[in-house]
Short mmCIF file of C-alpha atoms and ligand atoms in Angstrom, two decimals:
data_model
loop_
_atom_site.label_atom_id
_atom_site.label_comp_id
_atom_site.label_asym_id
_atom_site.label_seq_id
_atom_site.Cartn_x
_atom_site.Cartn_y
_atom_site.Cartn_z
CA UNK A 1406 177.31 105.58 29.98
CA UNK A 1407 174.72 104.05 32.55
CA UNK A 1408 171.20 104.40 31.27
CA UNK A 1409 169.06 106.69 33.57
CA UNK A 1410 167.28 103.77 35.51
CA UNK A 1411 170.28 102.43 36.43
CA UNK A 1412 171.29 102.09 40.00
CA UNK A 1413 174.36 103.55 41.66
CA UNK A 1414 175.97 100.05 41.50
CA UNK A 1415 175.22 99.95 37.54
CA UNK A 1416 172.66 97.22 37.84
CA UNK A 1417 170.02 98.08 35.78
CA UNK A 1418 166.44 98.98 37.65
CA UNK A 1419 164.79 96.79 35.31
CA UNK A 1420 167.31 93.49 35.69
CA UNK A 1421 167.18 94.58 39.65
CA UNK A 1422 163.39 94.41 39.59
CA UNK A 1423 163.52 90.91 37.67
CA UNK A 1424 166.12 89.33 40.01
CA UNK A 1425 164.29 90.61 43.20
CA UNK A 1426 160.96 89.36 41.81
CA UNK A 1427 162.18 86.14 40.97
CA UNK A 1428 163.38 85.61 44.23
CA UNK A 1429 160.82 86.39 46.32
CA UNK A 1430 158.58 83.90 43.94
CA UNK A 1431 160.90 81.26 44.64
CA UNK A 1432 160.57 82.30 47.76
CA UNK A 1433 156.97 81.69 48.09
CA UNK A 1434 157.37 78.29 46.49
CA UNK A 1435 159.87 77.09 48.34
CA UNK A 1436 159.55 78.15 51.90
CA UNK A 1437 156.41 76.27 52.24
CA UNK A 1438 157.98 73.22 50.58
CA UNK A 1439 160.63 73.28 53.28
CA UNK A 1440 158.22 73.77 56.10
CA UNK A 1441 155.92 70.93 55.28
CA UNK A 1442 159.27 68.37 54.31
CA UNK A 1443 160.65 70.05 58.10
CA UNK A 1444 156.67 69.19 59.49
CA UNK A 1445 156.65 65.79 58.07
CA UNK A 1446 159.85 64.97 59.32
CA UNK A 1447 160.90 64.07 55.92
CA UNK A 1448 164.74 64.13 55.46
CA UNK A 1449 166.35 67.02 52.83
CA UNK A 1450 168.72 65.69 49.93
CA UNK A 1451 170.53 67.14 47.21
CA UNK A 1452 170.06 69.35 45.03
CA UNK A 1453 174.24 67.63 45.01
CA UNK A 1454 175.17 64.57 44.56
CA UNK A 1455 174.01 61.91 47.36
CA UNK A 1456 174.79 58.33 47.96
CA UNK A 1457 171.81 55.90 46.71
CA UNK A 1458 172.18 52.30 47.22
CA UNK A 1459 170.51 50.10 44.76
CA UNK A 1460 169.78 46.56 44.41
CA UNK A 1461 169.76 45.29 40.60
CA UNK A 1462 169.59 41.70 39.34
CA UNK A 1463 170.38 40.60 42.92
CA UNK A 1464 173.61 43.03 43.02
CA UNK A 1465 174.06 45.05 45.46
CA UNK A 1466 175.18 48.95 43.71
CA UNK A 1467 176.73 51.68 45.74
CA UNK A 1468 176.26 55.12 43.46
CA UNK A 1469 176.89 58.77 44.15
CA UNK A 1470 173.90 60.53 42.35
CA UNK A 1471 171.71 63.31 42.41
CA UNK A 1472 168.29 63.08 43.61
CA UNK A 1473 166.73 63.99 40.19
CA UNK A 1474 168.01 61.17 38.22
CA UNK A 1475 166.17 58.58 37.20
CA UNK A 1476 166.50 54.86 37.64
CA UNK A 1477 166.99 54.24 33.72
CA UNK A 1478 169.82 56.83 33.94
CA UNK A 1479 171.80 55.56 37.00
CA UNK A 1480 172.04 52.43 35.70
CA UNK A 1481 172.66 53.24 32.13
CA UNK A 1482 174.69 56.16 32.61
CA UNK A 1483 176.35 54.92 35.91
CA UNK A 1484 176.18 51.61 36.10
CA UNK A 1485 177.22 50.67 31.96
CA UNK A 1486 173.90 48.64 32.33
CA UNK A 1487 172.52 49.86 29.00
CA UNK A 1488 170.28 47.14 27.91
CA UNK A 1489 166.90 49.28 28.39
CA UNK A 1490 166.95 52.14 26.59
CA UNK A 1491 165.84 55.43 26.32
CA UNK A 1492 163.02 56.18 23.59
CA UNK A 1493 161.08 58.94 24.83
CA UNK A 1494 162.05 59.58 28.09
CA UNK A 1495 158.53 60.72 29.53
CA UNK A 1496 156.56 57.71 30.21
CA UNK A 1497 155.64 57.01 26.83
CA UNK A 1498 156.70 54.32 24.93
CA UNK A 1499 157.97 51.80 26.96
CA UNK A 1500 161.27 51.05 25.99
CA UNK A 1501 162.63 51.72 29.62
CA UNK A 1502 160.48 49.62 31.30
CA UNK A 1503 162.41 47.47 34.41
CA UNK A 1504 160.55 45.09 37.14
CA UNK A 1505 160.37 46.70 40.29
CA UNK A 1506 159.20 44.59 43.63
CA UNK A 1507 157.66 41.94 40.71
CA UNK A 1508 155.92 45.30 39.18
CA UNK A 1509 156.82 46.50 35.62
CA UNK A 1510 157.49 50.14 35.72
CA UNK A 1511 158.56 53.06 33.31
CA UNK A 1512 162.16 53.88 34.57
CA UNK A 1513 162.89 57.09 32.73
CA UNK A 1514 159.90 58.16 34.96
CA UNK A 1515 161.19 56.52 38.46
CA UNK A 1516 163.99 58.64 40.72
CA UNK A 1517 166.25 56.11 41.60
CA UNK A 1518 166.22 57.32 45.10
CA UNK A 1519 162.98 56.17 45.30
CA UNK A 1520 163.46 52.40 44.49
CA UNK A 1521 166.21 51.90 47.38
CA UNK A 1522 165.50 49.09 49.21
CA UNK A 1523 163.87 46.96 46.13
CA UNK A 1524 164.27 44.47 43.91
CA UNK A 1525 165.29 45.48 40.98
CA UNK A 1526 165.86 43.80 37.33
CA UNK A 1527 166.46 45.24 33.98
CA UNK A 1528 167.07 43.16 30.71
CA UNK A 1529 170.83 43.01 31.70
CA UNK A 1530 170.25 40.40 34.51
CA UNK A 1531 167.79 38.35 32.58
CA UNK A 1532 169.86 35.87 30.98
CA UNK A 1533 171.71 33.49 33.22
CA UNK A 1534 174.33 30.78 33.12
CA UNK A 1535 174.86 31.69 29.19
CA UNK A 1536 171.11 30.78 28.16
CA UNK A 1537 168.65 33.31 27.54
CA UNK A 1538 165.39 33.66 29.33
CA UNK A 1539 162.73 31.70 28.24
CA UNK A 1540 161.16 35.08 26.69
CA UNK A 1541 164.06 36.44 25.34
CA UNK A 1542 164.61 32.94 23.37
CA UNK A 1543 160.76 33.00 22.32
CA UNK A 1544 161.79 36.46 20.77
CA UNK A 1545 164.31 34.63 19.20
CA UNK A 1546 162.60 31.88 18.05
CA UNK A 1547 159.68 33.60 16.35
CA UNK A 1548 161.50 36.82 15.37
CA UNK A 1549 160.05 39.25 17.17
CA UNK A 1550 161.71 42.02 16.40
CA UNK A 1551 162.86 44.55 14.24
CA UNK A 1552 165.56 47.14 14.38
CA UNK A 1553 165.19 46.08 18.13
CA UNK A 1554 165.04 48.96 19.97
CA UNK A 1555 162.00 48.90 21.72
CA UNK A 1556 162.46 45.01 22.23
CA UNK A 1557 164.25 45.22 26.06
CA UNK A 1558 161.25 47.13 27.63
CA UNK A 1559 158.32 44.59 25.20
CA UNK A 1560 160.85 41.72 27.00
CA UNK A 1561 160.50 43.17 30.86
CA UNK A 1562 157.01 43.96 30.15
CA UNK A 1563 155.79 40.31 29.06
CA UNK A 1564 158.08 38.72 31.67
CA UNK A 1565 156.10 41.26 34.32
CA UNK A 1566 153.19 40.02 33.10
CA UNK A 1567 153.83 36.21 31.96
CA UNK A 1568 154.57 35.98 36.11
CA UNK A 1569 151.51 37.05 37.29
CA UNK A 1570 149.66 35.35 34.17
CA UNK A 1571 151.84 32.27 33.06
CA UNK A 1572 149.20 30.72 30.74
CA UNK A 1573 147.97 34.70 29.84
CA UNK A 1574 144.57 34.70 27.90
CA UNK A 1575 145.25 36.90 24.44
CA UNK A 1576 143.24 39.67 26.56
CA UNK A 1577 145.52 39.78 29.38
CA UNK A 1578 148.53 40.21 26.44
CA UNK A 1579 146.90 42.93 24.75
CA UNK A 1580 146.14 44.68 28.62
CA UNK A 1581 150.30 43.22 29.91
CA UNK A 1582 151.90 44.91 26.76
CA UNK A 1583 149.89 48.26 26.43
CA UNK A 1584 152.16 50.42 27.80
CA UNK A 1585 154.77 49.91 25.03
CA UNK A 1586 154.93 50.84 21.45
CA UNK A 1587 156.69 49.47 18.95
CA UNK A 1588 157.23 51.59 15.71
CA UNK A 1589 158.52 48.81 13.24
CA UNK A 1590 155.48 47.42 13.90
CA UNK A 1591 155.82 43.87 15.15
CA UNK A 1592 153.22 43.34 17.30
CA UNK A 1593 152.03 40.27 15.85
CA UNK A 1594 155.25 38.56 16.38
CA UNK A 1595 155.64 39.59 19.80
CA UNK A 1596 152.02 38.16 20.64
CA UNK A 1597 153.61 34.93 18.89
CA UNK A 1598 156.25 34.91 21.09
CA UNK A 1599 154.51 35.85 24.07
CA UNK A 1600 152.05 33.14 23.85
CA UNK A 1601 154.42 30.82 23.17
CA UNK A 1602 156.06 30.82 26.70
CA UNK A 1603 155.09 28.23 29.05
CA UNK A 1604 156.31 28.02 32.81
CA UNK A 1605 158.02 31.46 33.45
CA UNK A 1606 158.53 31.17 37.33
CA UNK A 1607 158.17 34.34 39.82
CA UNK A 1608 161.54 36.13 39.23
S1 FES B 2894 161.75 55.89 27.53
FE1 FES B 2894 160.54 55.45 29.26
S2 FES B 2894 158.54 55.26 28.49
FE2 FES B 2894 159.71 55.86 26.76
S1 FES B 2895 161.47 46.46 16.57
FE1 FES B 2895 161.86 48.51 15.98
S2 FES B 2895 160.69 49.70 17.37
FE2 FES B 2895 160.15 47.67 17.80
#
C-alpha cells in the first residue's frame, strides 16, 4: 500500500524531495564550473574514457583512460610498469614518487592527463643495458633496504635530487629525501648510499 506522502507515480515525497534537491545542488556546482571551463576556453574531457598520450623512459605510450586517474595508476595499472608503488595513495609517503620534466613528484597525486607532453621516468626505465643505475647499485652495495617497498620512490627521489646536487651536502639529503618515509626504518643506510654516489649525470 503506498504510504500517504507518496506521489501518484509511487515515488515517495520524501525520496522525490532528496533527488530534486540533490540536483539542483549539483546544479549550482556545476553550471558555474562549465561556464568558467566554456569562458576560459578550456577544452571538456571525460567523465569516459579519453585518449592520453604519455611519454615514459623515452617511450612513447598511447592509453585510453579516464581523466581522474592518476599517473602512478596508468602506468601501473595500464602500462604493467609496476616498479613504484602504491603506499598511501594521498601524497604521503613517497613510495610513488616518478621524475617529471627533471622534477620529483608524488604520482598517486598527479592526473596523468596532466603530464602529457613531458618527460617522464619511473624506476622501471632506470636501469639500462643490464646494469643498474649508479643509485640503485649504491642501494645495493650498502643495503639499503628492507622489506623494500618504499625503496623505488627513496631511489627516484635521491636520483631527483643527486642531479641537481651531485656532490649533495648531508643537509641537502635530509631536505632531497623528506618527502618519503620509510617504516623499516633504514634511513641511515639510505644516507650511506646516497652519499656514496658520485657523477649521476642530468637524466
Ligand atoms: S603512494 Fe604516493 S605519496 Fe604515498
Ligand atoms: S625498506 Fe621497508 S618500508 Fe623502507
Amino acid at each position: 500500500m503506498a504510504a500517504k506522502d507518496d506521489l501518484p507515480n509511487g515515488v515517495s515525497r520524501r525520496n522525490f524531495l532528496k533527488s530534486t534537491g540533490v540536483a539542483s545542488v549539483a546544479a549550482t556546482i556545476i553550471a558555474p564550473a562549465a561556464g568558467l571551463a566554456a569562458q576560459s576556453g578550456a577544452r571538456e574531457v571525460g567523465p569516459g574514457e579519453v585518449p592520453v598520450r604519455l611519454n615514459v623512459n623515452g617511450r612513447q605510450l598511447d592509453l585510453m583512460i579516464e581523466p581522474r586517474v592518476t599517473l602512478l595508476d596508468a602506468l601501473r595499472m595500464r602500462a604493467d610498469l609496476t616498479g613504484n608503488k602504491r603506499g598511501c595513495d594521498r601524497g604521503a609517503c613517497g613510495a610513488c614518487t616518478m621524475i617529471v620534466d627533471g622534477r620529483t613528484v608524488y604520482s598517486c597525486s598527479t592526473l596523468a592527463i596532466d603530464v602529457q607532453g613531458k618527460q617522464i621516468r619511473n624506476v622501471d626505465g632506470l636501469a639500462s643495458g643490464g646494469r643498474l643505475h649508479p643509485v640503485q647499485q649504491a642501494f645495493c652495495d650498502k643495503d639499503a633496504l628492507m622489506c623494500g617497498f618504499c625503496t623505488p620512490g627513496f631511489v627516484m627521489a635521491s636520483v631527483g635530487l643527486l642531479e641537481q646536487h651531485p656532490n649533495p651536502t648531508p643537509e641537502q639529503i635530509r631536505k632531497g629525501l623528506d618527502g618519503n618515509i620509510c617504516r623499516c626504518g633504514t634511513f641511515p643506510r639510505i644516507f650511506e648510499a646516497v652519499s656514496s654516489v658520485k657523477g649521476v649525470q642530468r637524466g
